[in-house]
mmCIF file of C-alpha atoms and ligand atoms in Angstrom:
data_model
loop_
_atom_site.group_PDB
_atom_site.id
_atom_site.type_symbol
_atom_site.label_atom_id
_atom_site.label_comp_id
_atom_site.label_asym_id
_atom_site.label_seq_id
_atom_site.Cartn_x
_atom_site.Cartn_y
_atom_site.Cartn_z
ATOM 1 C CA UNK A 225 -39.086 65.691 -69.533
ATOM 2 C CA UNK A 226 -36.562 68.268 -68.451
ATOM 3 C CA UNK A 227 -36.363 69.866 -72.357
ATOM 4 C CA UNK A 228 -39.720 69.823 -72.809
ATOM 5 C CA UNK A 229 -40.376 72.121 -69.746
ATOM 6 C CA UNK A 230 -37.462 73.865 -71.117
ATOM 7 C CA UNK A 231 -39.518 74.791 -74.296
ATOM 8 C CA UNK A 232 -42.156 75.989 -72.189
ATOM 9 C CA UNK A 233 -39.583 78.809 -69.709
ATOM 10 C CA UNK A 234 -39.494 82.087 -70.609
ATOM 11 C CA UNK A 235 -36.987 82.231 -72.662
ATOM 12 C CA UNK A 236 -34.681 85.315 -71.045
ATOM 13 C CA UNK A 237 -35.255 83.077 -67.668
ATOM 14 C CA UNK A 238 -34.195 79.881 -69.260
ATOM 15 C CA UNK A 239 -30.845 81.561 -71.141
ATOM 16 C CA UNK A 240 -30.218 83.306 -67.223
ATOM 17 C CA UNK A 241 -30.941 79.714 -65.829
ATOM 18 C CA UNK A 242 -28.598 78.303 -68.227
ATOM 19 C CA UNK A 243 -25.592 80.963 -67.883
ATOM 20 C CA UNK A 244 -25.945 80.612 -63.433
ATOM 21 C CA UNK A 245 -25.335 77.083 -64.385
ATOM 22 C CA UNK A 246 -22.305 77.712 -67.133
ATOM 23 C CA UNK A 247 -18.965 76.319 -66.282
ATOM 24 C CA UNK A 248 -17.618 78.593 -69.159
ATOM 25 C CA UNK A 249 -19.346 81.114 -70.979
ATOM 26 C CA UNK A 250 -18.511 82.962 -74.076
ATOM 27 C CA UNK A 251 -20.016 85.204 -76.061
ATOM 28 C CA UNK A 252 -20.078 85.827 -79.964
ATOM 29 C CA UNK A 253 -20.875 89.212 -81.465
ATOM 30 C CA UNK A 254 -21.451 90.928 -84.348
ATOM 31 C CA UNK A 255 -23.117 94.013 -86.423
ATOM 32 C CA UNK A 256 -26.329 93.681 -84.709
ATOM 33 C CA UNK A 257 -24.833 94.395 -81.380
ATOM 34 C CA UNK A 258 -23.442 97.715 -82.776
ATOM 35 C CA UNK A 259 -26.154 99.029 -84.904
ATOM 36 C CA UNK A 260 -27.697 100.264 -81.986
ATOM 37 C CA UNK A 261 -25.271 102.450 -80.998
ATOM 38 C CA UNK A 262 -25.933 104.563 -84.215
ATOM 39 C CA UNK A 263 -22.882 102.424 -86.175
ATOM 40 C CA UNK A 264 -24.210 102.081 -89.639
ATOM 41 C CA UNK A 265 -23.895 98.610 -91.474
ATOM 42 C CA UNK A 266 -22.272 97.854 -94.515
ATOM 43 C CA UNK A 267 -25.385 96.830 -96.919
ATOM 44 C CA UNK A 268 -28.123 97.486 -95.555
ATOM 45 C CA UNK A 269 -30.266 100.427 -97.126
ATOM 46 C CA UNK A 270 -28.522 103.271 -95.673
ATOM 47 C CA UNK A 271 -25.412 101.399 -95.419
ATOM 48 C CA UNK A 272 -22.046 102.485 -95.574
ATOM 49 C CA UNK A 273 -20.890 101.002 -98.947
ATOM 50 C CA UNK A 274 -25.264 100.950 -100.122
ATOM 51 C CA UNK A 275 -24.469 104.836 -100.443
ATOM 52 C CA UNK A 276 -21.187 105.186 -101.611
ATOM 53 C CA UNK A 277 -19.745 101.800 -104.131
ATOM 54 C CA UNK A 278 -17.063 103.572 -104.815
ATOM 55 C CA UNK A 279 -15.897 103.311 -101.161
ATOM 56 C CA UNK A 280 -16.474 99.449 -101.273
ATOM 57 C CA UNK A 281 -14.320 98.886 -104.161
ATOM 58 C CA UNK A 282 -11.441 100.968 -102.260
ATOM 59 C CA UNK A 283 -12.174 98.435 -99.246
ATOM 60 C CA UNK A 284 -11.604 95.513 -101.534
ATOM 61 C CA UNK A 285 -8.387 96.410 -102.645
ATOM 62 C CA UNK A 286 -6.943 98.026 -99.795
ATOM 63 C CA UNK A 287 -5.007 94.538 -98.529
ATOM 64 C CA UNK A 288 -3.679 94.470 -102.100
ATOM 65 C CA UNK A 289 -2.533 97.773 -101.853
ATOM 66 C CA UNK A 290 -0.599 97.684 -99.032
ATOM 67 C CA UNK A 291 1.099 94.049 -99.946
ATOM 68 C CA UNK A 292 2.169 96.719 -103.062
ATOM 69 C CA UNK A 293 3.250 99.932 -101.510
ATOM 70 C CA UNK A 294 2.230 100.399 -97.276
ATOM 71 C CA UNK A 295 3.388 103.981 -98.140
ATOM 72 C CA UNK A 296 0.966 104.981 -100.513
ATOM 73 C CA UNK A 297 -1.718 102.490 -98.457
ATOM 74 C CA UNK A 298 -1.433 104.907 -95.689
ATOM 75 C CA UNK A 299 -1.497 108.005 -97.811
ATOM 76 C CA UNK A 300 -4.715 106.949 -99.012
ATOM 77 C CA UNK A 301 -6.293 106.316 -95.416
ATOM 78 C CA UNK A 302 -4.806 109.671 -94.483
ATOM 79 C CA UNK A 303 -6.500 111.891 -97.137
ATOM 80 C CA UNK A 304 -9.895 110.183 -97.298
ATOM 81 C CA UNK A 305 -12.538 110.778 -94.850
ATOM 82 C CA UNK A 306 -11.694 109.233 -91.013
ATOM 83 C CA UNK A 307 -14.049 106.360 -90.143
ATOM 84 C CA UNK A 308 -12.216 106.509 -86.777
ATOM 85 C CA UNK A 309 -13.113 109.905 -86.243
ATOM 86 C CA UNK A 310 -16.839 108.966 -86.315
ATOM 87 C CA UNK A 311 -16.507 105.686 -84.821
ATOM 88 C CA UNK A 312 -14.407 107.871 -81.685
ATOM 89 C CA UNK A 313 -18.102 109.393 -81.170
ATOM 90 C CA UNK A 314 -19.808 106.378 -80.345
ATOM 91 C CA UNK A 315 -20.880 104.936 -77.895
ATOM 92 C CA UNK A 316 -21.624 101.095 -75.926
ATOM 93 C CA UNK A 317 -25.112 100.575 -75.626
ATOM 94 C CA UNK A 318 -26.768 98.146 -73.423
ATOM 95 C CA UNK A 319 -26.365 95.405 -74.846
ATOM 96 C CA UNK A 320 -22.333 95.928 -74.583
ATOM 97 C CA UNK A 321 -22.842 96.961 -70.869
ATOM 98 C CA UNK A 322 -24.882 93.747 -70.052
ATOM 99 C CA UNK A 323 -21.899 91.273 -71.367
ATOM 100 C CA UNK A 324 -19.510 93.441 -69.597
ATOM 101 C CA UNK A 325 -21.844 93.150 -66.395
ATOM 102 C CA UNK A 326 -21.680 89.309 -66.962
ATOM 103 C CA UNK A 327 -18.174 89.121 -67.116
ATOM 104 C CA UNK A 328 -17.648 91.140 -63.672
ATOM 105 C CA UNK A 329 -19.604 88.656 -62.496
ATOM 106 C CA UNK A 330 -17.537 85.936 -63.127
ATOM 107 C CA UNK A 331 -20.269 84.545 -65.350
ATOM 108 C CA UNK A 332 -18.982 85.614 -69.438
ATOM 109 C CA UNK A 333 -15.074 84.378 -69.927
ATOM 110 C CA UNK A 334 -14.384 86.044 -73.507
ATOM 111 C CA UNK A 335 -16.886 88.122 -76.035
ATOM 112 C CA UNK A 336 -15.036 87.281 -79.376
ATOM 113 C CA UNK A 337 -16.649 90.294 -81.521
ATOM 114 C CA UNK A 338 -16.835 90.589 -85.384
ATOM 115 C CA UNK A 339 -16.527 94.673 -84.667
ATOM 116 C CA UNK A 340 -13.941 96.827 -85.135
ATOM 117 C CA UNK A 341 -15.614 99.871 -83.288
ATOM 118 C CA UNK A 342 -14.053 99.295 -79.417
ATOM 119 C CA UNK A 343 -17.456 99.117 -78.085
ATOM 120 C CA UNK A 344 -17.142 96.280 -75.922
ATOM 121 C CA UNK A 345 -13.874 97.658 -74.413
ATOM 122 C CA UNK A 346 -15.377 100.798 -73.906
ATOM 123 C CA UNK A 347 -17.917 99.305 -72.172
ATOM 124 C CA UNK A 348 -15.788 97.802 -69.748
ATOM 125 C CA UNK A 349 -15.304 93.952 -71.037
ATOM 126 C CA UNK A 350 -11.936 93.027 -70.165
ATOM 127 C CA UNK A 351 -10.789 90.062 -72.104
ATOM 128 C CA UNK A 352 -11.700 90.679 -75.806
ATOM 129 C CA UNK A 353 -10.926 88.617 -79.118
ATOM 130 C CA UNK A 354 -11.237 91.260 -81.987
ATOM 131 C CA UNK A 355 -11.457 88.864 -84.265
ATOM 132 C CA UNK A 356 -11.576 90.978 -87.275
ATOM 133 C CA UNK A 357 -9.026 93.569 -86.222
ATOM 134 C CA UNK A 358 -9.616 96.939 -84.040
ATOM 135 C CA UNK A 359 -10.004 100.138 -85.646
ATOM 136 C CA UNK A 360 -7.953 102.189 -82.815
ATOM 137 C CA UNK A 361 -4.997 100.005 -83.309
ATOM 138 C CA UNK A 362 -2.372 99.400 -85.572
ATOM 139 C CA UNK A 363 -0.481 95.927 -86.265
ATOM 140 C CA UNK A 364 3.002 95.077 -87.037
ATOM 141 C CA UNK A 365 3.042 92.384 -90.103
ATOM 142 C CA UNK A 366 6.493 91.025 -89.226
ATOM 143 C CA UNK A 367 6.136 90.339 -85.622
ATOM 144 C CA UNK A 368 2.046 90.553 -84.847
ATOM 145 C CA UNK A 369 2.631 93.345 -82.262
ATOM 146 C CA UNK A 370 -0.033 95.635 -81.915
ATOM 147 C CA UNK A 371 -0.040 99.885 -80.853
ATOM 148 C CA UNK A 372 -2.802 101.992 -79.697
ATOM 149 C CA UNK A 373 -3.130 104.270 -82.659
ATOM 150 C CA UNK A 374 -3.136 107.403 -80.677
ATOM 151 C CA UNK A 375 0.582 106.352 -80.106
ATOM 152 C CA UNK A 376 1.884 107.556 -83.483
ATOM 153 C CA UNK A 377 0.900 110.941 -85.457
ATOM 154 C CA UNK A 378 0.054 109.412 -88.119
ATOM 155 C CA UNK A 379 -0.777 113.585 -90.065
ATOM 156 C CA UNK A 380 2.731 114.258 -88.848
ATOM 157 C CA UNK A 381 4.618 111.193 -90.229
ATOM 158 C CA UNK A 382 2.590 112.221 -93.748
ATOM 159 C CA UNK A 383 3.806 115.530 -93.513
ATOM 160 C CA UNK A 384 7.117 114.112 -92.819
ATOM 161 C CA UNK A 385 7.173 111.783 -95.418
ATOM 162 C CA UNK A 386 7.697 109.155 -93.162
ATOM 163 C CA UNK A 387 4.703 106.615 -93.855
ATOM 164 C CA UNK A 388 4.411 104.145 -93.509
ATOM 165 C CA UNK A 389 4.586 103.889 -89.578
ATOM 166 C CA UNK A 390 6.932 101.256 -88.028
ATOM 167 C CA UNK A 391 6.857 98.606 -85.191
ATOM 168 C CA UNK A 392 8.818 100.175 -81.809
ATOM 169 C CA UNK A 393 9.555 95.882 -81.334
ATOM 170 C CA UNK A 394 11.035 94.849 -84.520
ATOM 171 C CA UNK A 395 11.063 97.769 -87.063
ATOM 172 C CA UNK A 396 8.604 96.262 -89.287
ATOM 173 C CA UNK A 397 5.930 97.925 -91.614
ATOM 174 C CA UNK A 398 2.294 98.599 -89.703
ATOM 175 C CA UNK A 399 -1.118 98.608 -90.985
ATOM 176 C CA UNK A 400 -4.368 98.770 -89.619
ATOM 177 C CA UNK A 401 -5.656 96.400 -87.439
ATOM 178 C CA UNK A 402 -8.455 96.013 -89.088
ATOM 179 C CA UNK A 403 -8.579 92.783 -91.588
ATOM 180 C CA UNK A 404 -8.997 94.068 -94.863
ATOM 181 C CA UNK A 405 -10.978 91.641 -97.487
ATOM 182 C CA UNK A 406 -8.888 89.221 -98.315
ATOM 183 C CA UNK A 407 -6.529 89.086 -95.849
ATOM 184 C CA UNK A 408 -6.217 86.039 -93.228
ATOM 185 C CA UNK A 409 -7.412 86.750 -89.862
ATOM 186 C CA UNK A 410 -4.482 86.709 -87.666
ATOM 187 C CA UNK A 411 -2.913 83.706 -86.051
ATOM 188 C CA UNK A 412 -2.731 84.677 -82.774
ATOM 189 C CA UNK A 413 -6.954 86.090 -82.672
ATOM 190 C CA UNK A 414 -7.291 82.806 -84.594
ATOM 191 C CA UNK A 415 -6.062 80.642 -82.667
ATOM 192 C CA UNK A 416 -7.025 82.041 -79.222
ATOM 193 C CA UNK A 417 -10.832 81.972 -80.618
ATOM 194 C CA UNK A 418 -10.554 78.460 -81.384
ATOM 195 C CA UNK A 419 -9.742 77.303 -78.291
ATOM 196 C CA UNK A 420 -11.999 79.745 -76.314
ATOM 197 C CA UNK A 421 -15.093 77.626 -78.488
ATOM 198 C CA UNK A 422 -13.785 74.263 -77.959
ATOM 199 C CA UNK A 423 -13.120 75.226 -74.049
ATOM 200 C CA UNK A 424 -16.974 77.000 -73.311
ATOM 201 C CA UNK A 425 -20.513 75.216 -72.177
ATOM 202 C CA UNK A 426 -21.895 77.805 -73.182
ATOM 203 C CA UNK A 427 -22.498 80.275 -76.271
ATOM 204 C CA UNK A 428 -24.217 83.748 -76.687
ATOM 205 C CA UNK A 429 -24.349 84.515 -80.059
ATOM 206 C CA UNK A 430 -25.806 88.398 -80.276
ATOM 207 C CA UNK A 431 -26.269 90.373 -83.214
ATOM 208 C CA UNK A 432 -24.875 87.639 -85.646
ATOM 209 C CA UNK A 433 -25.932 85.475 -88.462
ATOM 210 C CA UNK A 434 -22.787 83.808 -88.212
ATOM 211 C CA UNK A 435 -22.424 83.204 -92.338
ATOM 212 C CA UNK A 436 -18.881 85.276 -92.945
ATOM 213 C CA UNK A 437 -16.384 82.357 -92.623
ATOM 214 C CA UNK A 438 -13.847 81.853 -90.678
ATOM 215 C CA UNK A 439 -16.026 83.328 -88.094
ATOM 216 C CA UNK A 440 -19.117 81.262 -88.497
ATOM 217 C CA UNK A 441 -16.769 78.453 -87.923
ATOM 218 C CA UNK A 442 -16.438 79.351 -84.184
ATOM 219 C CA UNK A 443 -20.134 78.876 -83.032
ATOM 220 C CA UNK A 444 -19.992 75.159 -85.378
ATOM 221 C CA UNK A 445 -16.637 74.474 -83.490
ATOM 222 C CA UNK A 446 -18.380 75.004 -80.435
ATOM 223 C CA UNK A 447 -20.792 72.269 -81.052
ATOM 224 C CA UNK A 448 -18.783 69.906 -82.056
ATOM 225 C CA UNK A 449 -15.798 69.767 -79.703
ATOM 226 C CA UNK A 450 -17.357 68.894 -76.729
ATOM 227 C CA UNK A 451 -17.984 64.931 -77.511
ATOM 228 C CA UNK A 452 -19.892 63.893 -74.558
ATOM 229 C CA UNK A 453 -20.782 67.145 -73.240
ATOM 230 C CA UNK A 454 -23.524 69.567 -73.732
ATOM 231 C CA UNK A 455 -22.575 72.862 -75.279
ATOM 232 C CA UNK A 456 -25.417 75.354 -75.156
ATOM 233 C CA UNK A 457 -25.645 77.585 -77.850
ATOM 234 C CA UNK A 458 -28.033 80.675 -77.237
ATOM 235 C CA UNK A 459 -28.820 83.365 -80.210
ATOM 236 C CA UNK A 460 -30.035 86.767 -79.577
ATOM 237 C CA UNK A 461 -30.852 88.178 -83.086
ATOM 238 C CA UNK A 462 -33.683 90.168 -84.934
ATOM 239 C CA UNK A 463 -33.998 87.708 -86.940
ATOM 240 C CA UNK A 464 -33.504 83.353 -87.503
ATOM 241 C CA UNK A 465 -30.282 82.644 -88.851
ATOM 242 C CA UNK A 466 -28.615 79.558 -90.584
ATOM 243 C CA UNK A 467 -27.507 78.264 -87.251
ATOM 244 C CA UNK A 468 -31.372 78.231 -85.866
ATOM 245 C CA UNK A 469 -32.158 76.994 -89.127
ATOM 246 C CA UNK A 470 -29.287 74.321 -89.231
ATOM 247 C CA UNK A 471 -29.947 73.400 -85.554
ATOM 248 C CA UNK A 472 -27.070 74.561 -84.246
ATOM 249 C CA UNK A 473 -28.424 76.609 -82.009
ATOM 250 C CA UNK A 474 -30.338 75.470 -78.628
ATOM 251 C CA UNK A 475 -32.510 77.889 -79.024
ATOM 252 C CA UNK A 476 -33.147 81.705 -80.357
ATOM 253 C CA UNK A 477 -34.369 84.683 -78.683
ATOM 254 C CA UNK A 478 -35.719 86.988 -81.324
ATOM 255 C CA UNK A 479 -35.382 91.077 -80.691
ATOM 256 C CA UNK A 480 -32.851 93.345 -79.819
ATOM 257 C CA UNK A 481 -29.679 92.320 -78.288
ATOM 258 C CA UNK A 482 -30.044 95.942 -76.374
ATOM 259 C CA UNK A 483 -33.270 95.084 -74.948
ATOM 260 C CA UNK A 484 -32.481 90.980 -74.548
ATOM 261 C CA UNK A 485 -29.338 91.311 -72.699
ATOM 262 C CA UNK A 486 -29.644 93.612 -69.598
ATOM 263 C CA UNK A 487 -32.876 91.307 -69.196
ATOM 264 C CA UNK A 488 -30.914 88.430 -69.241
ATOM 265 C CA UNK A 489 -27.958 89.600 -66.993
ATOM 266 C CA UNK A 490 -31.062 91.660 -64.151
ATOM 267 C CA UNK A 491 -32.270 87.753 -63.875
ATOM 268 C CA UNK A 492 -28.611 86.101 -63.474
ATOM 269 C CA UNK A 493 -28.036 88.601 -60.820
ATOM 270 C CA UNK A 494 -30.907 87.805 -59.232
ATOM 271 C CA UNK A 495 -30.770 83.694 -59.065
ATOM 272 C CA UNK A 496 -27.027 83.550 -57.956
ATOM 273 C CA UNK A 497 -28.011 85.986 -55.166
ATOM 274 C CA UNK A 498 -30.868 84.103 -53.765
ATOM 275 C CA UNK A 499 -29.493 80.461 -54.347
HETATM 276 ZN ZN1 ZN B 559 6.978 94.168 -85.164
#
């Protein structure tokens, strides 16, 4: 009766049992793993677009306008208020420092994140799928190549005349890293997060309800690849989400992922030291 005594662990012991034991572990994460670091959500009562509508009808058409004119696209993002300026004052939290603890461990493989803030990288995580684009980057639309944005200045260029600003590989037009609304995720984070889901044991899905598609396909894929073998898929949430709901979850530990996490990493330290 192995699950049954399962059910009955503590459950930060039992997800630490289960990542000592992880062939390949990979983490999901999404707003809730931010929020803590002061980064505001999108609709939430004092979120970004809850306060200001007319900003979220901007984001909606932003992909649009750049498909129309990348000059005038860029103009735009020039004059309005920076997002990256306040996002450049944030910082990891630890939650972020506890998957990038896991991963110099040799434990965590990949943290695929639904953030655009450069938390996890700033905390240290090395291998990162940003799956919905980075907002200190800029990517090339002909050729997929992406710059550090602090390699181009950007006020300059507008001064200039110059926008938009063009690939150093192949010439072509940039825009933001970020994916607007509307616009595919791109092949190459695509792909790559695919096969990191199919390929792990093991899931943590922090800070994530997992329902903004293609995304929420990645913890499904997970599940469902492995014929014959036992993918566990661990949530760390405030909250139950479709996948506890649906079952596709193993289990669910409910709080914050700041809190949950350095828990969870303290005990994987200490098992794989004494075993
Ligand atoms: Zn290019």
């Amino acid at each position: 009766m192995a699950k049954e005594r399962d059910k009955m662990m503590d459950p930060i012991k039992r997800a630490a049992a289960d990542l000592a034991k992880s062939n390949y572990a990979i983490a999901l994460t999404g707003a809730g793993i931010s929020t803590e670091s002061g980064i505001p959500d999108f609709r939430g009562p004092s979120g970004i677009w809850t306060k200001d509508p007319e900003a979220e009808k901007r984001a909606y058409q932003s992909y649009a306008k750049f498909q129309r004119n990348p000059k005038e696209y860029w103009e735009d993002r020039l004059a309005g208020p920076s997002l990256l300026g306040d996002l450049k004052k944030m910082a990891p939290n630890p939650g972020h420092y506890a998957l990038a603890e896991l991963e110099r461990m040799g434990i965590l493989k990949c943290v695929i994140t639904q953030n655009i803030d450069n938390l996890h990288q700033k905390a240290g995580s090395k291998r990162v799928l940003d799956y919905h684009g980075n907002a200190f980057k800029l990517r090339c639309v002909s050729c997929g190549g992406r710059f550090e944005d602090r390699e181009f200045d950007l006020q300059r260029l507008r001064n200039a005349d110059q926008l938009p600003p063009l690939c150093r590989g192949c010439g072509g037009v940039l825009k933001s890293d970020v994916v607007h609304f509307h616009e595919p995720i791109p092949a190459d984070v695509a792909q790559q997060s695919l096969v990191e889901a199919g390929k792990c044991d093991l899931m943590l899905v922090c800070g994530t309800s997992a329902v903004v598609y293609p995304f929420a396909l990645l913890p499904r894929a997970a599940k469902q690849r492995q014929l014959g073998k036992e993918t566990i898929l661990i949530e760390i949430n405030a909250e139950p989400t479709p996948l506890t709901e649906e079952m596709v979850s193993d289990y669910l530990i409910q709080g914050k992922t700041g809190q949950i996490l350095p828990k969870i990493a303290e005990e994987v330290k200490r098992i794989t030291k004494t075993s």
